[in-house]
Coordinates of C-alpha atoms in Angstrom, one line a residue:
M1 CA 30.8 -4.6 79.4
L2 CA 28.5 -6.6 81.6
A3 CA 26.0 -9.2 80.3
L4 CA 23.2 -7.6 82.3
D5 CA 23.8 -4.2 80.6
T6 CA 21.3 -5.2 77.9
E7 CA 17.8 -6.7 77.9
C8 CA 18.4 -8.2 74.5
H9 CA 17.8 -12.0 74.1
L10 CA 17.6 -14.6 71.4
F11 CA 14.3 -14.7 69.4
I12 CA 13.4 -11.1 70.2
P13 CA 12.8 -9.3 66.9
G14 CA 15.4 -6.8 66.0
C15 CA 17.6 -7.9 68.9
G16 CA 21.0 -9.0 67.8
F17 CA 23.9 -10.4 69.8
E18 CA 26.3 -7.6 70.9
A19 CA 29.7 -9.2 71.0
P20 CA 32.4 -7.9 73.3
G21 CA 35.2 -6.1 71.6
L22 CA 37.8 -3.4 72.1
H23 CA 35.1 -1.2 73.6
S24 CA 35.0 -3.6 76.5
F25 CA 38.5 -2.5 77.5
V26 CA 37.8 1.2 77.4
F27 CA 36.6 2.9 80.6
E28 CA 35.3 6.4 81.4
P29 CA 37.1 8.2 84.3
L30 CA 35.7 7.4 87.7
F31 CA 37.0 10.5 89.4
T32 CA 39.6 13.2 89.0
I33 CA 42.4 14.1 91.5
G34 CA 44.6 17.1 90.8
G35 CA 43.7 17.1 87.2
Y36 CA 44.5 13.4 86.8
E37 CA 41.6 11.2 85.7
F38 CA 41.4 7.8 87.3
N39 CA 39.5 5.0 85.4
K40 CA 38.8 1.5 86.6
P41 CA 42.1 -0.2 85.5
M42 CA 44.1 2.6 87.1
L43 CA 42.1 2.2 90.4
L44 CA 42.6 -1.5 90.4
A45 CA 46.3 -1.1 89.8
L46 CA 46.5 1.3 92.7
L47 CA 44.6 -1.2 94.9
S48 CA 46.9 -4.0 93.8
T49 CA 49.9 -1.9 95.1
V50 CA 48.1 -1.3 98.4
I51 CA 47.2 -5.0 98.7
V52 CA 50.8 -6.2 98.1
V53 CA 52.3 -3.7 100.4
A54 CA 49.7 -4.2 103.2
F55 CA 50.0 -8.0 103.0
F56 CA 53.8 -8.2 103.3
W57 CA 53.8 -5.4 105.9
A58 CA 51.2 -7.4 108.0
A59 CA 53.1 -10.6 107.4
F60 CA 56.7 -9.4 108.2
G61 CA 56.1 -6.1 110.1
R62 CA 56.4 -8.0 113.4
A63 CA 58.0 -11.2 112.3
K64 CA 58.3 -13.9 115.0
V65 CA 60.6 -16.9 115.4
V66 CA 57.5 -19.0 115.6
P67 CA 55.5 -17.6 112.7
G68 CA 51.7 -17.2 112.8
K69 CA 49.4 -18.1 109.9
L70 CA 49.8 -14.9 108.0
Q71 CA 53.6 -14.9 108.4
M72 CA 53.7 -18.5 107.2
I73 CA 51.8 -17.6 104.0
G74 CA 54.1 -14.6 103.4
E75 CA 57.2 -16.7 103.9
A76 CA 55.9 -19.4 101.6
G77 CA 55.2 -16.9 98.8
Y78 CA 58.5 -15.1 99.4
D79 CA 60.4 -18.4 99.4
F80 CA 58.6 -19.6 96.2
V81 CA 59.9 -16.7 94.2
R82 CA 63.3 -16.7 95.9
R83 CA 64.1 -20.3 95.4
G84 CA 61.9 -21.2 92.4
L85 CA 62.8 -18.2 90.3
V86 CA 65.7 -16.0 91.5
Y87 CA 68.1 -18.6 92.8
D88 CA 67.5 -20.9 89.8
A89 CA 68.4 -18.0 87.4
L90 CA 71.0 -16.0 89.3
G91 CA 72.3 -18.3 92.0
K92 CA 72.0 -17.7 95.7
K93 CA 75.0 -15.3 96.0
E94 CA 74.2 -13.0 93.1
G95 CA 70.4 -13.4 93.3
E96 CA 69.8 -12.5 97.0
K97 CA 69.9 -8.7 96.4
Y98 CA 67.2 -9.0 93.7
V99 CA 64.8 -11.1 95.6
P100 CA 62.7 -8.3 97.1
F101 CA 62.2 -6.7 93.7
M102 CA 61.2 -10.0 92.0
V103 CA 58.9 -10.9 94.8
A104 CA 57.1 -7.5 94.6
L105 CA 57.0 -7.8 90.8
F106 CA 55.5 -11.3 90.9
F107 CA 52.8 -10.6 93.4
F108 CA 51.9 -7.2 91.8
V109 CA 51.4 -8.8 88.4
W110 CA 49.5 -11.7 89.9
I111 CA 47.1 -9.5 91.8
M112 CA 46.5 -7.3 88.7
N113 CA 45.7 -10.5 86.8
L114 CA 43.4 -11.8 89.6
W115 CA 41.0 -8.9 89.3
S116 CA 39.6 -10.7 86.3
I117 CA 37.7 -13.2 88.5
I118 CA 36.9 -10.9 91.4
P119 CA 33.2 -9.9 91.5
V120 CA 32.5 -6.2 90.8
A121 CA 36.1 -5.7 89.5
Q122 CA 35.9 -8.4 86.8
F123 CA 38.8 -7.0 84.8
P124 CA 42.5 -8.0 84.5
V125 CA 44.6 -4.8 84.7
T126 CA 47.3 -6.3 82.6
S127 CA 44.9 -6.6 79.6
V128 CA 45.6 -2.9 79.1
I129 CA 49.0 -2.8 77.3
A130 CA 50.2 0.3 79.2
F131 CA 50.6 -1.6 82.5
P132 CA 52.7 -4.6 81.3
L133 CA 54.7 -2.2 79.1
G134 CA 55.5 0.0 82.0
L135 CA 56.6 -3.0 84.1
A136 CA 58.7 -4.3 81.2
L137 CA 60.4 -1.0 80.8
V138 CA 61.3 -1.0 84.5
V139 CA 62.9 -4.4 84.0
Y140 CA 64.6 -3.2 80.8
V141 CA 66.1 -0.1 82.6
L142 CA 67.4 -2.4 85.3
W143 CA 68.9 -4.7 82.7
L144 CA 70.6 -1.8 80.9
V145 CA 72.0 -0.3 84.2
L146 CA 73.4 -3.7 85.3
T147 CA 74.9 -4.4 81.9
F148 CA 77.0 -1.2 81.8
K149 CA 77.7 -1.4 85.6
K150 CA 79.0 -5.0 85.4
Q151 CA 80.7 -4.9 82.0
G152 CA 81.7 -1.3 81.6
F153 CA 80.9 1.0 78.8
V154 CA 82.8 -0.9 76.1
G155 CA 81.7 -4.3 77.3
G156 CA 78.1 -3.1 77.6
L157 CA 78.2 -1.9 74.0
K158 CA 79.6 -5.3 72.9
N159 CA 76.8 -7.0 74.8
L160 CA 74.2 -4.8 73.1
T161 CA 75.6 -5.2 69.6
G162 CA 76.8 -8.8 69.8
Y163 CA 80.3 -7.7 68.7
D164 CA 82.5 -10.6 67.8
K165 CA 85.3 -10.2 65.2
S166 CA 85.4 -14.0 64.6
V167 CA 82.1 -13.9 62.6
G168 CA 83.8 -12.1 59.8
W169 CA 81.9 -10.1 57.1
V170 CA 78.5 -10.7 58.6
L171 CA 79.4 -8.8 61.7
P172 CA 77.5 -5.5 60.7
L173 CA 74.4 -7.5 60.0
I174 CA 74.6 -9.3 63.3
M175 CA 75.2 -6.0 65.2
V176 CA 72.1 -4.5 63.6
L177 CA 70.0 -7.5 64.5
E178 CA 71.4 -7.7 68.1
L179 CA 70.6 -4.0 68.6
L180 CA 67.1 -4.5 67.3
Q181 CA 66.6 -7.4 69.6
H182 CA 67.9 -5.7 72.7
L183 CA 66.5 -2.2 72.2
V184 CA 63.1 -3.0 70.7
I185 CA 62.1 -6.7 70.5
R186 CA 63.1 -7.7 74.1
P187 CA 61.0 -5.1 76.0
F188 CA 58.2 -5.4 73.5
T189 CA 57.8 -9.1 73.7
H190 CA 58.2 -9.1 77.4
A191 CA 55.2 -6.8 77.7
V192 CA 53.1 -8.3 74.9
R193 CA 53.3 -11.9 76.1
L194 CA 51.6 -10.9 79.4
F195 CA 49.2 -8.5 77.7
A196 CA 48.1 -10.8 74.9
N197 CA 47.3 -13.7 77.2
M198 CA 45.3 -11.7 79.7
F199 CA 43.5 -9.8 76.9
A200 CA 42.5 -13.0 75.1
G201 CA 41.5 -14.8 78.3
H202 CA 39.2 -11.9 79.4
M203 CA 37.7 -11.6 75.9
L204 CA 36.8 -15.3 76.0
I205 CA 35.2 -15.1 79.4
L206 CA 33.3 -12.0 78.3
M207 CA 32.1 -13.8 75.1
F208 CA 30.7 -16.8 76.9
T209 CA 29.2 -14.7 79.7
V210 CA 27.3 -12.3 77.3
A211 CA 26.3 -15.3 75.2
S212 CA 24.8 -17.1 78.2
W213 CA 22.6 -14.1 79.0
Y214 CA 21.7 -13.5 75.3
L215 CA 20.6 -17.2 74.8
L216 CA 18.5 -17.2 78.0
N217 CA 15.2 -17.2 76.2
G218 CA 12.9 -20.0 75.0
I219 CA 14.6 -23.0 73.6
G220 CA 17.8 -21.0 73.7
I221 CA 18.0 -21.8 77.5
A222 CA 19.6 -25.2 76.6
Y223 CA 22.3 -23.4 74.7
A224 CA 22.7 -20.9 77.5
G225 CA 23.4 -23.7 79.9
V226 CA 26.3 -24.9 77.6
S227 CA 27.6 -21.4 77.3
F228 CA 27.5 -20.9 81.1
V229 CA 29.4 -24.1 81.7
M230 CA 32.0 -22.8 79.2
T231 CA 32.2 -19.6 81.2
L232 CA 33.0 -21.6 84.4
V233 CA 35.6 -23.7 82.5
M234 CA 37.2 -20.6 81.1
T235 CA 37.2 -18.9 84.5
A236 CA 38.9 -21.9 86.1
F237 CA 41.5 -22.0 83.3
E238 CA 42.0 -18.3 83.6
I239 CA 43.0 -18.7 87.3
F240 CA 45.7 -21.1 86.2
I241 CA 46.9 -18.7 83.4
Q242 CA 47.0 -15.7 85.7
A243 CA 49.6 -17.4 88.0
I244 CA 51.5 -18.8 85.0
Q245 CA 51.8 -15.4 83.3
A246 CA 53.1 -13.8 86.5
Y247 CA 55.6 -16.6 86.8
I248 CA 56.8 -16.3 83.2
F249 CA 57.0 -12.5 83.5
V250 CA 59.3 -12.6 86.5
L251 CA 61.2 -15.6 85.1
L252 CA 62.1 -13.6 82.0
A253 CA 63.1 -10.6 84.3
C254 CA 65.4 -12.9 86.2
N255 CA 66.9 -14.2 82.9
Y256 CA 67.5 -10.6 81.7
V257 CA 69.3 -9.7 84.9
Q258 CA 71.4 -12.9 84.7
G259 CA 72.3 -12.0 81.1
A260 CA 73.4 -8.5 82.3
L261 CA 75.6 -10.0 85.1
A262 CA 77.2 -12.6 82.8
E263 CA 80.8 -11.9 81.8
H264 CA 80.2 -12.7 78.1
H265 CA 77.2 -14.1 76.2

């Protein structure tokens, strides 16, 4: 939904304010390939993949001892995730093998978030629950595989169920709660945290943008100015939130991997 989609303004008879809602997150297919329909969020997700791959390919495809500007930027981004997230959670020895995955995950999520403030695109892909849920499931499958690989079948089951004979008669209740947490709550909250923040942020920006256009008439121009300033403030705040949410998503992924590799927890 774009503000200029309507000629409706304040003080025009029979012209009410059309607030953004769930319909603002539903898109008609742009084109069809092989029977698969591609809408705007899907296209932006595909472009995000291309951007991340192309950037790191250009930065490290012909890496030099004395790096150029693009390689320096790539190394800075890579090192930020490696040292600031992976090493802190997993340690250098255990974490090194997971650095490429976490770097790709961070920048993929971040780029999908950034589309919210890019002209023409103006939509955060992660505000559609399917995308953060899909990424959370990838992390979840990795966690399960590592859990059983590191701790064996019996140890993995104990990890999933929180089995501990020392707790006594409450053990069955604890096992049910632990199973619920690991099999349902963990992947759900991992996805919803990212989705909810990006959904709410985009909704607020939409609200103030549409309100600025709607109030742009007569004395309402004064109110439109205030609404426009709020649009700018919310956009600036959203830039910060986009990076923070990518950071938190990958931080949780690192913590899950660390939990799978731990001997007992």
